[in-house]
mmCIF file with all atom_site columns, N, CA, C and O in Angstrom:
data_model
loop_
_atom_site.group_PDB
_atom_site.id
_atom_site.type_symbol
_atom_site.label_atom_id
_atom_site.label_alt_id
_atom_site.label_comp_id
_atom_site.label_asym_id
_atom_site.label_entity_id
_atom_site.label_seq_id
_atom_site.pdbx_PDB_ins_code
_atom_site.Cartn_x
_atom_site.Cartn_y
_atom_site.Cartn_z
_atom_site.occupancy
_atom_site.B_iso_or_equiv
_atom_site.pdbx_formal_charge
_atom_site.auth_seq_id
_atom_site.auth_comp_id
_atom_site.auth_asym_id
_atom_site.auth_atom_id
_atom_site.pdbx_PDB_model_num
ATOM 1   N N  . MET B 1 1  ? 0.854  -1.155 0.044  1.00 0.00 ? 1  MET B N  1
ATOM 2   C CA . MET B 1 1  ? 0.023  0.023  0.025  1.00 0.00 ? 1  MET B CA 1
ATOM 3   C C  . MET B 1 1  ? 0.946  1.186  0.053  1.00 0.00 ? 1  MET B C  1
ATOM 4   O O  . MET B 1 1  ? 1.792  1.344  0.844  1.00 0.00 ? 1  MET B O  1
ATOM 5   N N  . PRO B 1 2  ? 0.692  2.183  -0.936 1.00 0.00 ? 2  PRO B N  1
ATOM 6   C CA . PRO B 1 2  ? 1.548  3.351  -0.951 1.00 0.00 ? 2  PRO B CA 1
ATOM 7   C C  . PRO B 1 2  ? 1.250  4.399  0.125  1.00 0.00 ? 2  PRO B C  1
ATOM 8   O O  . PRO B 1 2  ? 0.083  4.393  0.760  1.00 0.00 ? 2  PRO B O  1
ATOM 9   N N  . LEU B 1 3  ? 2.222  5.105  0.516  1.00 0.00 ? 3  LEU B N  1
ATOM 10  C CA . LEU B 1 3  ? 2.043  6.100  1.541  1.00 0.00 ? 3  LEU B CA 1
ATOM 11  C C  . LEU B 1 3  ? 1.166  7.318  1.046  1.00 0.00 ? 3  LEU B C  1
ATOM 12  O O  . LEU B 1 3  ? 1.235  7.631  -0.108 1.00 0.00 ? 3  LEU B O  1
ATOM 13  N N  . SER B 1 4  ? 0.491  7.928  1.954  1.00 0.00 ? 4  SER B N  1
ATOM 14  C CA . SER B 1 4  ? -0.340 9.011  1.576  1.00 0.00 ? 4  SER B CA 1
ATOM 15  C C  . SER B 1 4  ? 0.618  10.205 1.507  1.00 0.00 ? 4  SER B C  1
ATOM 16  O O  . SER B 1 4  ? 1.789  10.253 1.870  1.00 0.00 ? 4  SER B O  1
ATOM 17  N N  . GLY B 1 5  ? 0.156  11.301 0.800  1.00 0.00 ? 5  GLY B N  1
ATOM 18  C CA . GLY B 1 5  ? 0.882  12.481 0.652  1.00 0.00 ? 5  GLY B CA 1
ATOM 19  C C  . GLY B 1 5  ? 1.258  13.100 2.047  1.00 0.00 ? 5  GLY B C  1
ATOM 20  O O  . GLY B 1 5  ? 2.419  13.665 2.132  1.00 0.00 ? 5  GLY B O  1
ATOM 21  N N  . GLU B 1 6  ? 0.395  13.033 2.914  1.00 0.00 ? 6  GLU B N  1
ATOM 22  C CA . GLU B 1 6  ? 0.616  13.550 4.297  1.00 0.00 ? 6  GLU B CA 1
ATOM 23  C C  . GLU B 1 6  ? 1.815  12.832 5.013  1.00 0.00 ? 6  GLU B C  1
ATOM 24  O O  . GLU B 1 6  ? 2.614  13.327 5.641  1.00 0.00 ? 6  GLU B O  1
ATOM 25  N N  . ALA B 1 7  ? 1.788  11.470 4.840  1.00 0.00 ? 7  ALA B N  1
ATOM 26  C CA . ALA B 1 7  ? 2.855  10.629 5.449  1.00 0.00 ? 7  ALA B CA 1
ATOM 27  C C  . ALA B 1 7  ? 4.163  10.932 4.723  1.00 0.00 ? 7  ALA B C  1
ATOM 28  O O  . ALA B 1 7  ? 5.199  11.067 5.483  1.00 0.00 ? 7  ALA B O  1
ATOM 29  N N  . ILE B 1 8  ? 4.175  11.138 3.495  1.00 0.00 ? 8  ILE B N  1
ATOM 30  C CA . ILE B 1 8  ? 5.484  11.488 2.755  1.00 0.00 ? 8  ILE B CA 1
ATOM 31  C C  . ILE B 1 8  ? 5.903  12.915 3.256  1.00 0.00 ? 8  ILE B C  1
ATOM 32  O O  . ILE B 1 8  ? 7.141  13.018 3.587  1.00 0.00 ? 8  ILE B O  1
ATOM 33  N N  . ARG B 1 9  ? 5.023  13.898 3.354  1.00 0.00 ? 9  ARG B N  1
ATOM 34  C CA . ARG B 1 9  ? 5.407  15.228 3.893  1.00 0.00 ? 9  ARG B CA 1
ATOM 35  C C  . ARG B 1 9  ? 5.978  15.115 5.267  1.00 0.00 ? 9  ARG B C  1
ATOM 36  O O  . ARG B 1 9  ? 6.975  15.781 5.588  1.00 0.00 ? 9  ARG B O  1
ATOM 37  N N  . THR B 1 10 ? 5.401  14.338 6.105  1.00 0.00 ? 10 THR B N  1
ATOM 38  C CA . THR B 1 10 ? 5.823  14.195 7.479  1.00 0.00 ? 10 THR B CA 1
ATOM 39  C C  . THR B 1 10 ? 7.238  13.444 7.587  1.00 0.00 ? 10 THR B C  1
ATOM 40  O O  . THR B 1 10 ? 8.065  13.886 8.384  1.00 0.00 ? 10 THR B O  1
ATOM 41  N N  . MET B 1 11 ? 7.496  12.541 6.662  1.00 0.00 ? 11 MET B N  1
ATOM 42  C CA . MET B 1 11 ? 8.856  11.951 6.693  1.00 0.00 ? 11 MET B CA 1
ATOM 43  C C  . MET B 1 11 ? 9.765  12.987 6.117  1.00 0.00 ? 11 MET B C  1
ATOM 44  O O  . MET B 1 11 ? 10.950 12.987 6.647  1.00 0.00 ? 11 MET B O  1
ATOM 45  N N  . ASN B 1 12 ? 9.420  13.879 5.232  1.00 0.00 ? 12 ASN B N  1
ATOM 46  C CA . ASN B 1 12 ? 10.361 14.906 4.804  1.00 0.00 ? 12 ASN B CA 1
ATOM 47  C C  . ASN B 1 12 ? 10.666 15.876 5.941  1.00 0.00 ? 12 ASN B C  1
ATOM 48  O O  . ASN B 1 12 ? 11.754 16.327 6.086  1.00 0.00 ? 12 ASN B O  1
ATOM 49  N N  . TYR B 1 13 ? 9.647  16.103 6.673  1.00 0.00 ? 13 TYR B N  1
ATOM 50  C CA . TYR B 1 13 ? 9.865  16.917 8.029  1.00 0.00 ? 13 TYR B CA 1
ATOM 51  C C  . TYR B 1 13 ? 10.879 16.324 8.932  1.00 0.00 ? 13 TYR B C  1
ATOM 52  O O  . TYR B 1 13 ? 11.879 16.895 9.420  1.00 0.00 ? 13 TYR B O  1
ATOM 53  N N  . VAL B 1 14 ? 10.814 14.937 9.059  1.00 0.00 ? 14 VAL B N  1
ATOM 54  C CA . VAL B 1 14 ? 11.836 14.238 9.849  1.00 0.00 ? 14 VAL B CA 1
ATOM 55  C C  . VAL B 1 14 ? 13.248 14.342 9.220  1.00 0.00 ? 14 VAL B C  1
ATOM 56  O O  . VAL B 1 14 ? 14.208 14.505 9.927  1.00 0.00 ? 14 VAL B O  1
ATOM 57  N N  . ASP B 1 15 ? 13.291 14.280 7.866  1.00 0.00 ? 15 ASP B N  1
ATOM 58  C CA . ASP B 1 15 ? 14.578 14.496 7.260  1.00 0.00 ? 15 ASP B CA 1
ATOM 59  C C  . ASP B 1 15 ? 15.063 15.829 7.481  1.00 0.00 ? 15 ASP B C  1
ATOM 60  O O  . ASP B 1 15 ? 16.360 16.063 7.763  1.00 0.00 ? 15 ASP B O  1
ATOM 61  N N  . ASP B 1 16 ? 14.207 16.828 7.471  1.00 0.00 ? 16 ASP B N  1
ATOM 62  C CA . ASP B 1 16 ? 14.701 18.162 7.791  1.00 0.00 ? 16 ASP B CA 1
ATOM 63  C C  . ASP B 1 16 ? 15.105 18.317 9.297  1.00 0.00 ? 16 ASP B C  1
ATOM 64  O O  . ASP B 1 16 ? 16.151 19.037 9.500  1.00 0.00 ? 16 ASP B O  1
ATOM 65  N N  . ILE B 1 17 ? 14.540 17.705 10.213 1.00 0.00 ? 17 ILE B N  1
ATOM 66  C CA . ILE B 1 17 ? 14.980 17.714 11.613 1.00 0.00 ? 17 ILE B CA 1
ATOM 67  C C  . ILE B 1 17 ? 16.331 16.989 11.657 1.00 0.00 ? 17 ILE B C  1
ATOM 68  O O  . ILE B 1 17 ? 17.231 17.530 12.382 1.00 0.00 ? 17 ILE B O  1
ATOM 69  N N  . SER B 1 18 ? 16.585 16.014 10.972 1.00 0.00 ? 18 SER B N  1
ATOM 70  C CA . SER B 1 18 ? 17.888 15.340 10.957 1.00 0.00 ? 18 SER B CA 1
ATOM 71  C C  . SER B 1 18 ? 18.972 16.183 10.372 1.00 0.00 ? 18 SER B C  1
ATOM 72  O O  . SER B 1 18 ? 20.103 16.214 11.007 1.00 0.00 ? 18 SER B O  1
ATOM 73  N N  . VAL B 1 19 ? 18.707 16.943 9.363  1.00 0.00 ? 19 VAL B N  1
ATOM 74  C CA . VAL B 1 19 ? 19.669 17.926 8.823  1.00 0.00 ? 19 VAL B CA 1
ATOM 75  C C  . VAL B 1 19 ? 20.027 18.986 9.857  1.00 0.00 ? 19 VAL B C  1
ATOM 76  O O  . VAL B 1 19 ? 21.185 19.339 10.018 1.00 0.00 ? 19 VAL B O  1
ATOM 77  N N  . THR B 1 20 ? 19.014 19.570 10.588 1.00 0.00 ? 20 THR B N  1
ATOM 78  C CA . THR B 1 20 ? 19.244 20.489 11.572 1.00 0.00 ? 20 THR B CA 1
ATOM 79  C C  . THR B 1 20 ? 20.116 19.934 12.786 1.00 0.00 ? 20 THR B C  1
ATOM 80  O O  . THR B 1 20 ? 20.955 20.536 13.204 1.00 0.00 ? 20 THR B O  1
ATOM 81  N N  . LEU B 1 21 ? 19.749 18.675 13.169 1.00 0.00 ? 21 LEU B N  1
ATOM 82  C CA . LEU B 1 21 ? 20.582 18.064 14.231 1.00 0.00 ? 21 LEU B CA 1
ATOM 83  C C  . LEU B 1 21 ? 22.067 17.799 13.789 1.00 0.00 ? 21 LEU B C  1
ATOM 84  O O  . LEU B 1 21 ? 23.002 18.029 14.510 1.00 0.00 ? 21 LEU B O  1
ATOM 85  N N  . ARG B 1 22 ? 22.292 17.502 12.531 1.00 0.00 ? 22 ARG B N  1
ATOM 86  C CA . ARG B 1 22 ? 23.616 17.312 12.002 1.00 0.00 ? 22 ARG B CA 1
ATOM 87  C C  . ARG B 1 22 ? 24.314 18.682 12.034 1.00 0.00 ? 22 ARG B C  1
ATOM 88  O O  . ARG B 1 22 ? 25.525 18.695 12.281 1.00 0.00 ? 22 ARG B O  1
ATOM 89  N N  . ARG B 1 23 ? 23.580 19.768 11.718 1.00 0.00 ? 23 ARG B N  1
ATOM 90  C CA . ARG B 1 23 ? 24.221 21.147 11.743 1.00 0.00 ? 23 ARG B CA 1
ATOM 91  C C  . ARG B 1 23 ? 24.610 21.464 13.099 1.00 0.00 ? 23 ARG B C  1
ATOM 92  O O  . ARG B 1 23 ? 25.702 22.042 13.367 1.00 0.00 ? 23 ARG B O  1
ATOM 93  N N  . ILE B 1 24 ? 23.687 21.109 14.137 1.00 0.00 ? 24 ILE B N  1
ATOM 94  C CA . ILE B 1 24 ? 24.034 21.474 15.477 1.00 0.00 ? 24 ILE B CA 1
ATOM 95  C C  . ILE B 1 24 ? 25.330 20.619 15.897 1.00 0.00 ? 24 ILE B C  1
ATOM 96  O O  . ILE B 1 24 ? 26.095 21.310 16.571 1.00 0.00 ? 24 ILE B O  1
ATOM 97  N N  . LEU B 1 25 ? 25.374 19.344 15.600 1.00 0.00 ? 25 LEU B N  1
ATOM 98  C CA . LEU B 1 25 ? 26.460 18.522 15.981 1.00 0.00 ? 25 LEU B CA 1
ATOM 99  C C  . LEU B 1 25 ? 27.788 19.173 15.364 1.00 0.00 ? 25 LEU B C  1
ATOM 100 O O  . LEU B 1 25 ? 28.823 18.989 15.967 1.00 0.00 ? 25 LEU B O  1
ATOM 101 N N  . SER B 1 26 ? 27.626 19.553 14.187 1.00 0.00 ? 26 SER B N  1
ATOM 102 C CA . SER B 1 26 ? 28.892 20.154 13.490 1.00 0.00 ? 26 SER B CA 1
ATOM 103 C C  . SER B 1 26 ? 29.447 21.363 14.176 1.00 0.00 ? 26 SER B C  1
ATOM 104 O O  . SER B 1 26 ? 30.610 21.701 13.971 1.00 0.00 ? 26 SER B O  1
ATOM 105 N N  . VAL B 1 27 ? 28.508 22.170 14.866 1.00 0.00 ? 27 VAL B N  1
ATOM 106 C CA . VAL B 1 27 ? 28.987 23.294 15.543 1.00 0.00 ? 27 VAL B CA 1
ATOM 107 C C  . VAL B 1 27 ? 29.613 23.088 16.952 1.00 0.00 ? 27 VAL B C  1
ATOM 108 O O  . VAL B 1 27 ? 30.421 23.885 17.452 1.00 0.00 ? 27 VAL B O  1
ATOM 109 N N  . LEU B 1 28 ? 29.344 21.903 17.521 1.00 0.00 ? 28 LEU B N  1
ATOM 110 C CA . LEU B 1 28 ? 29.778 21.560 18.879 1.00 0.00 ? 28 LEU B CA 1
ATOM 111 C C  . LEU B 1 28 ? 31.181 21.875 19.148 1.00 0.00 ? 28 LEU B C  1
ATOM 112 O O  . LEU B 1 28 ? 31.536 22.493 20.178 1.00 0.00 ? 28 LEU B O  1
ATOM 113 N N  . PRO B 1 29 ? 32.093 21.488 18.251 1.00 0.00 ? 29 PRO B N  1
ATOM 114 C CA . PRO B 1 29 ? 33.468 21.679 18.567 1.00 0.00 ? 29 PRO B CA 1
ATOM 115 C C  . PRO B 1 29 ? 33.971 23.087 18.822 1.00 0.00 ? 29 PRO B C  1
ATOM 116 O O  . PRO B 1 29 ? 34.925 23.333 19.411 1.00 0.00 ? 29 PRO B O  1
ATOM 117 N N  . VAL B 1 30 ? 33.295 24.046 18.215 1.00 0.00 ? 30 VAL B N  1
ATOM 118 C CA . VAL B 1 30 ? 33.699 25.435 18.357 1.00 0.00 ? 30 VAL B CA 1
ATOM 119 C C  . VAL B 1 30 ? 32.974 26.197 19.524 1.00 0.00 ? 30 VAL B C  1
ATOM 120 O O  . VAL B 1 30 ? 33.258 27.324 19.856 1.00 0.00 ? 30 VAL B O  1
ATOM 121 N N  . LEU B 1 31 ? 32.011 25.524 20.178 1.00 0.00 ? 31 LEU B N  1
ATOM 122 C CA . LEU B 1 31 ? 31.316 26.156 21.315 1.00 0.00 ? 31 LEU B CA 1
ATOM 123 C C  . LEU B 1 31 ? 32.155 26.071 22.546 1.00 0.00 ? 31 LEU B C  1
ATOM 124 O O  . LEU B 1 31 ? 32.784 25.066 22.896 1.00 0.00 ? 31 LEU B O  1
ATOM 125 N N  . THR B 1 32 ? 31.975 27.120 23.451 1.00 0.00 ? 32 THR B N  1
ATOM 126 C CA . THR B 1 32 ? 32.566 27.013 24.684 1.00 0.00 ? 32 THR B CA 1
ATOM 127 C C  . THR B 1 32 ? 31.766 26.118 25.623 1.00 0.00 ? 32 THR B C  1
ATOM 128 O O  . THR B 1 32 ? 30.511 25.811 25.406 1.00 0.00 ? 32 THR B O  1
ATOM 129 N N  . PRO B 1 33 ? 32.243 25.557 26.706 1.00 0.00 ? 33 PRO B N  1
ATOM 130 C CA . PRO B 1 33 ? 31.503 24.600 27.633 1.00 0.00 ? 33 PRO B CA 1
ATOM 131 C C  . PRO B 1 33 ? 30.308 25.404 28.102 1.00 0.00 ? 33 PRO B C  1
ATOM 132 O O  . PRO B 1 33 ? 29.294 24.797 28.261 1.00 0.00 ? 33 PRO B O  1
ATOM 133 N N  . GLU B 1 34 ? 30.331 26.673 28.422 1.00 0.00 ? 34 GLU B N  1
ATOM 134 C CA . GLU B 1 34 ? 29.181 27.440 28.817 1.00 0.00 ? 34 GLU B CA 1
ATOM 135 C C  . GLU B 1 34 ? 28.115 27.472 27.738 1.00 0.00 ? 34 GLU B C  1
ATOM 136 O O  . GLU B 1 34 ? 26.840 27.347 28.036 1.00 0.00 ? 34 GLU B O  1
ATOM 137 N N  . ASP B 1 35 ? 28.533 27.767 26.584 1.00 0.00 ? 35 ASP B N  1
ATOM 138 C CA . ASP B 1 35 ? 27.557 27.742 25.405 1.00 0.00 ? 35 ASP B CA 1
ATOM 139 C C  . ASP B 1 35 ? 26.917 26.412 25.300 1.00 0.00 ? 35 ASP B C  1
ATOM 140 O O  . ASP B 1 35 ? 25.688 26.358 25.056 1.00 0.00 ? 35 ASP B O  1
ATOM 141 N N  . ARG B 1 36 ? 27.779 25.415 25.311 1.00 0.00 ? 36 ARG B N  1
ATOM 142 C CA . ARG B 1 36 ? 27.164 24.032 25.189 1.00 0.00 ? 36 ARG B CA 1
ATOM 143 C C  . ARG B 1 36 ? 26.150 23.767 26.271 1.00 0.00 ? 36 ARG B C  1
ATOM 144 O O  . ARG B 1 36 ? 25.035 23.182 25.907 1.00 0.00 ? 36 ARG B O  1
ATOM 145 N N  . GLU B 1 37 ? 26.438 24.105 27.484 1.00 0.00 ? 37 GLU B N  1
ATOM 146 C CA . GLU B 1 37 ? 25.377 23.802 28.529 1.00 0.00 ? 37 GLU B CA 1
ATOM 147 C C  . GLU B 1 37 ? 24.201 24.638 28.388 1.00 0.00 ? 37 GLU B C  1
ATOM 148 O O  . GLU B 1 37 ? 23.029 24.117 28.620 1.00 0.00 ? 37 GLU B O  1
ATOM 149 N N  . ARG B 1 38 ? 24.266 25.849 27.914 1.00 0.00 ? 38 ARG B N  1
ATOM 150 C CA . ARG B 1 38 ? 23.024 26.701 27.647 1.00 0.00 ? 38 ARG B CA 1
ATOM 151 C C  . ARG B 1 38 ? 22.182 26.102 26.464 1.00 0.00 ? 38 ARG B C  1
ATOM 152 O O  . ARG B 1 38 ? 21.000 26.089 26.628 1.00 0.00 ? 38 ARG B O  1
ATOM 153 N N  . ILE B 1 39 ? 22.903 25.727 25.510 1.00 0.00 ? 39 ILE B N  1
ATOM 154 C CA . ILE B 1 39 ? 22.157 25.091 24.400 1.00 0.00 ? 39 ILE B CA 1
ATOM 155 C C  . ILE B 1 39 ? 21.421 23.740 24.787 1.00 0.00 ? 39 ILE B C  1
ATOM 156 O O  . ILE B 1 39 ? 20.435 23.437 24.481 1.00 0.00 ? 39 ILE B O  1
ATOM 157 N N  . ALA B 1 40 ? 22.202 22.971 25.562 1.00 0.00 ? 40 ALA B N  1
ATOM 158 C CA . ALA B 1 40 ? 21.653 21.726 26.039 1.00 0.00 ? 40 ALA B CA 1
ATOM 159 C C  . ALA B 1 40 ? 20.448 22.014 26.886 1.00 0.00 ? 40 ALA B C  1
ATOM 160 O O  . ALA B 1 40 ? 19.438 21.209 26.835 1.00 0.00 ? 40 ALA B O  1
ATOM 161 N N  . GLU B 1 41 ? 20.490 22.981 27.832 1.00 0.00 ? 41 GLU B N  1
ATOM 162 C CA . GLU B 1 41 ? 19.332 23.311 28.607 1.00 0.00 ? 41 GLU B CA 1
ATOM 163 C C  . GLU B 1 41 ? 18.165 23.727 27.723 1.00 0.00 ? 41 GLU B C  1
ATOM 164 O O  . GLU B 1 41 ? 17.024 23.328 27.908 1.00 0.00 ? 41 GLU B O  1
ATOM 165 N N  . HIS B 1 42 ? 18.538 24.585 26.693 1.00 0.00 ? 42 HIS B N  1
ATOM 166 C CA . HIS B 1 42 ? 17.467 24.982 25.757 1.00 0.00 ? 42 HIS B CA 1
ATOM 167 C C  . HIS B 1 42 ? 16.778 23.839 25.089 1.00 0.00 ? 42 HIS B C  1
ATOM 168 O O  . HIS B 1 42 ? 15.574 23.814 24.924 1.00 0.00 ? 42 HIS B O  1
ATOM 169 N N  . ILE B 1 43 ? 17.612 22.908 24.642 1.00 0.00 ? 43 ILE B N  1
ATOM 170 C CA . ILE B 1 43 ? 17.020 21.678 24.016 1.00 0.00 ? 43 ILE B CA 1
ATOM 171 C C  . ILE B 1 43 ? 16.218 20.792 24.983 1.00 0.00 ? 43 ILE B C  1
ATOM 172 O O  . ILE B 1 43 ? 15.056 20.338 24.636 1.00 0.00 ? 43 ILE B O  1
ATOM 173 N N  . ARG B 1 44 ? 16.659 20.701 26.185 1.00 0.00 ? 44 ARG B N  1
ATOM 174 C CA . ARG B 1 44 ? 15.955 19.870 27.262 1.00 0.00 ? 44 ARG B CA 1
ATOM 175 C C  . ARG B 1 44 ? 14.577 20.530 27.521 1.00 0.00 ? 44 ARG B C  1
ATOM 176 O O  . ARG B 1 44 ? 13.601 19.753 27.715 1.00 0.00 ? 44 ARG B O  1
ATOM 177 N N  . HIS B 1 45 ? 14.428 21.821 27.391 1.00 0.00 ? 45 HIS B N  1
ATOM 178 C CA . HIS B 1 45 ? 13.265 22.544 27.712 1.00 0.00 ? 45 HIS B CA 1
ATOM 179 C C  . HIS B 1 45 ? 12.345 22.750 26.487 1.00 0.00 ? 45 HIS B C  1
ATOM 180 O O  . HIS B 1 45 ? 11.233 23.338 26.593 1.00 0.00 ? 45 HIS B O  1
ATOM 181 N N  . ALA B 1 46 ? 12.793 22.325 25.283 1.00 0.00 ? 46 ALA B N  1
ATOM 182 C CA . ALA B 1 46 ? 11.997 22.572 24.049 1.00 0.00 ? 46 ALA B CA 1
ATOM 183 C C  . ALA B 1 46 ? 10.762 21.760 24.222 1.00 0.00 ? 46 ALA B C  1
ATOM 184 O O  . ALA B 1 46 ? 10.719 20.608 24.564 1.00 0.00 ? 46 ALA B O  1
ATOM 185 N N  . ASP B 1 47 ? 9.637  22.372 23.740 1.00 0.00 ? 47 ASP B N  1
ATOM 186 C CA . ASP B 1 47 ? 8.369  21.538 23.707 1.00 0.00 ? 47 ASP B CA 1
ATOM 187 C C  . ASP B 1 47 ? 7.616  22.059 22.478 1.00 0.00 ? 47 ASP B C  1
ATOM 188 O O  . ASP B 1 47 ? 7.524  23.093 22.108 1.00 0.00 ? 47 ASP B O  1
ATOM 189 N N  . PRO B 1 48 ? 7.222  21.025 21.604 1.00 0.00 ? 48 PRO B N  1
ATOM 190 C CA . PRO B 1 48 ? 7.363  19.565 22.005 1.00 0.00 ? 48 PRO B CA 1
ATOM 191 C C  . PRO B 1 48 ? 8.814  19.084 21.733 1.00 0.00 ? 48 PRO B C  1
ATOM 192 O O  . PRO B 1 48 ? 9.514  19.640 20.992 1.00 0.00 ? 48 PRO B O  1
ATOM 193 N N  . SER B 1 49 ? 9.242  18.049 22.435 1.00 0.00 ? 49 SER B N  1
ATOM 194 C CA . SER B 1 49 ? 10.469 17.449 22.244 1.00 0.00 ? 49 SER B CA 1
ATOM 195 C C  . SER B 1 49 ? 10.441 16.412 21.259 1.00 0.00 ? 49 SER B C  1
ATOM 196 O O  . SER B 1 49 ? 9.296  15.821 20.867 1.00 0.00 ? 49 SER B O  1
ATOM 197 N N  . TYR B 1 50 ? 11.553 15.980 20.706 1.00 0.00 ? 50 TYR B N  1
ATOM 198 C CA . TYR B 1 50 ? 11.631 14.881 19.830 1.00 0.00 ? 50 TYR B CA 1
ATOM 199 C C  . TYR B 1 50 ? 11.125 13.603 20.417 1.00 0.00 ? 50 TYR B C  1
ATOM 200 O O  . TYR B 1 50 ? 10.234 12.888 19.736 1.00 0.00 ? 50 TYR B O  1
ATOM 201 N N  . ASP B 1 51 ? 11.468 13.281 21.659 1.00 0.00 ? 51 ASP B N  1
ATOM 202 C CA . ASP B 1 51 ? 10.910 12.150 22.402 1.00 0.00 ? 51 ASP B CA 1
ATOM 203 C C  . ASP B 1 51 ? 9.369  12.156 22.561 1.00 0.00 ? 51 ASP B C  1
ATOM 204 O O  . ASP B 1 51 ? 8.744  11.166 22.448 1.00 0.00 ? 51 ASP B O  1
ATOM 205 N N  . SER B 1 52 ? 8.805  13.334 22.797 1.00 0.00 ? 52 SER B N  1
ATOM 206 C CA . SER B 1 52 ? 7.337  13.438 23.106 1.00 0.00 ? 52 SER B CA 1
ATOM 207 C C  . SER B 1 52 ? 6.648  13.186 21.744 1.00 0.00 ? 52 SER B C  1
ATOM 208 O O  . SER B 1 52 ? 5.566  12.577 21.655 1.00 0.00 ? 52 SER B O  1
ATOM 209 N N  . VAL B 1 53 ? 7.317  13.612 20.669 1.00 0.00 ? 53 VAL B N  1
ATOM 210 C CA . VAL B 1 53 ? 6.602  13.336 19.333 1.00 0.00 ? 53 VAL B CA 1
ATOM 211 C C  . VAL B 1 53 ? 6.627  11.862 18.999 1.00 0.00 ? 53 VAL B C  1
ATOM 212 O O  . VAL B 1 53 ? 5.642  11.235 18.621 1.00 0.00 ? 53 VAL B O  1
ATOM 213 N N  . VAL B 1 54 ? 7.708  11.207 19.237 1.00 0.00 ? 54 VAL B N  1
ATOM 214 C CA . VAL B 1 54 ? 7.984  9.704  18.999 1.00 0.00 ? 54 VAL B CA 1
ATOM 215 C C  . VAL B 1 54 ? 6.805  8.985  19.907 1.00 0.00 ? 54 VAL B C  1
ATOM 216 O O  . VAL B 1 54 ? 6.242  8.069  19.512 1.00 0.00 ? 54 VAL B O  1
ATOM 217 N N  . ALA B 1 55 ? 6.797  9.510  21.226 1.00 0.00 ? 55 ALA B N  1
ATOM 218 C CA . ALA B 1 55 ? 5.744  8.831  22.092 1.00 0.00 ? 55 ALA B CA 1
ATOM 219 C C  . ALA B 1 55 ? 4.414  8.997  21.578 1.00 0.00 ? 55 ALA B C  1
ATOM 220 O O  . ALA B 1 55 ? 3.583  8.068  21.756 1.00 0.00 ? 55 ALA B O  1
ATOM 221 N N  . ALA B 1 56 ? 4.068  10.170 21.036 1.00 0.00 ? 56 ALA B N  1
ATOM 222 C CA . ALA B 1 56 ? 2.691  10.414 20.454 1.00 0.00 ? 56 ALA B CA 1
ATOM 223 C C  . ALA B 1 56 ? 2.393  9.406  19.295 1.00 0.00 ? 56 ALA B C  1
ATOM 224 O O  . ALA B 1 56 ? 1.239  8.859  19.092 1.00 0.00 ? 56 ALA B O  1
ATOM 225 N N  . PHE B 1 57 ? 3.396  9.107  18.449 1.00 0.00 ? 57 PHE B N  1
ATOM 226 C CA . PHE B 1 57 ? 3.192  8.180  17.398 1.00 0.00 ? 57 PHE B CA 1
ATOM 227 C C  . PHE B 1 57 ? 3.006  6.762  17.801 1.00 0.00 ? 57 PHE B C  1
ATOM 228 O O  . PHE B 1 57 ? 2.312  5.963  17.287 1.00 0.00 ? 57 PHE B O  1
ATOM 229 N N  . THR B 1 58 ? 3.630  6.360  19.000 1.00 0.00 ? 58 THR B N  1
ATOM 230 C CA . THR B 1 58 ? 3.515  5.043  19.468 1.00 0.00 ? 58 THR B CA 1
ATOM 231 C C  . THR B 1 58 ? 2.465  4.853  20.464 1.00 0.00 ? 58 THR B C  1
ATOM 232 O O  . THR B 1 58 ? 2.152  3.744  20.882 1.00 0.00 ? 58 THR B O  1
ATOM 233 N N  . ALA B 1 59 ? 1.722  5.927  20.947 1.00 0.00 ? 59 ALA B N  1
ATOM 234 C CA . ALA B 1 59 ? 0.697  5.851  21.962 1.00 0.00 ? 59 ALA B CA 1
ATOM 235 C C  . ALA B 1 59 ? -0.550 5.136  21.285 1.00 0.00 ? 59 ALA B C  1
ATOM 236 O O  . ALA B 1 59 ? -0.768 5.217  20.075 1.00 0.00 ? 59 ALA B O  1
ATOM 237 N N  . LYS B 1 60 ? -1.244 4.432  22.110 1.00 0.00 ? 60 LYS B N  1
ATOM 238 C CA . LYS B 1 60 ? -2.370 3.795  21.542 1.00 0.00 ? 60 LYS B CA 1
ATOM 239 C C  . LYS B 1 60 ? -3.668 4.513  21.798 1.00 0.00 ? 60 LYS B C  1
ATOM 240 O O  . LYS B 1 60 ? -3.961 5.316  22.573 1.00 0.00 ? 60 LYS B O  1
#
């Protein structure tokens, strides 16, 4: 059964998130420890989080 257009668009969003995460990882070596901690805190408090979206997909 082929995927719907909405499913394909959603998968493209996931690909966009992966690209963004790779960009974040590529910057890590040039950040100070203080910058890294502040960004890590920002990511921890982001809502919705990546984990909460995955949980929503797997919820019954």
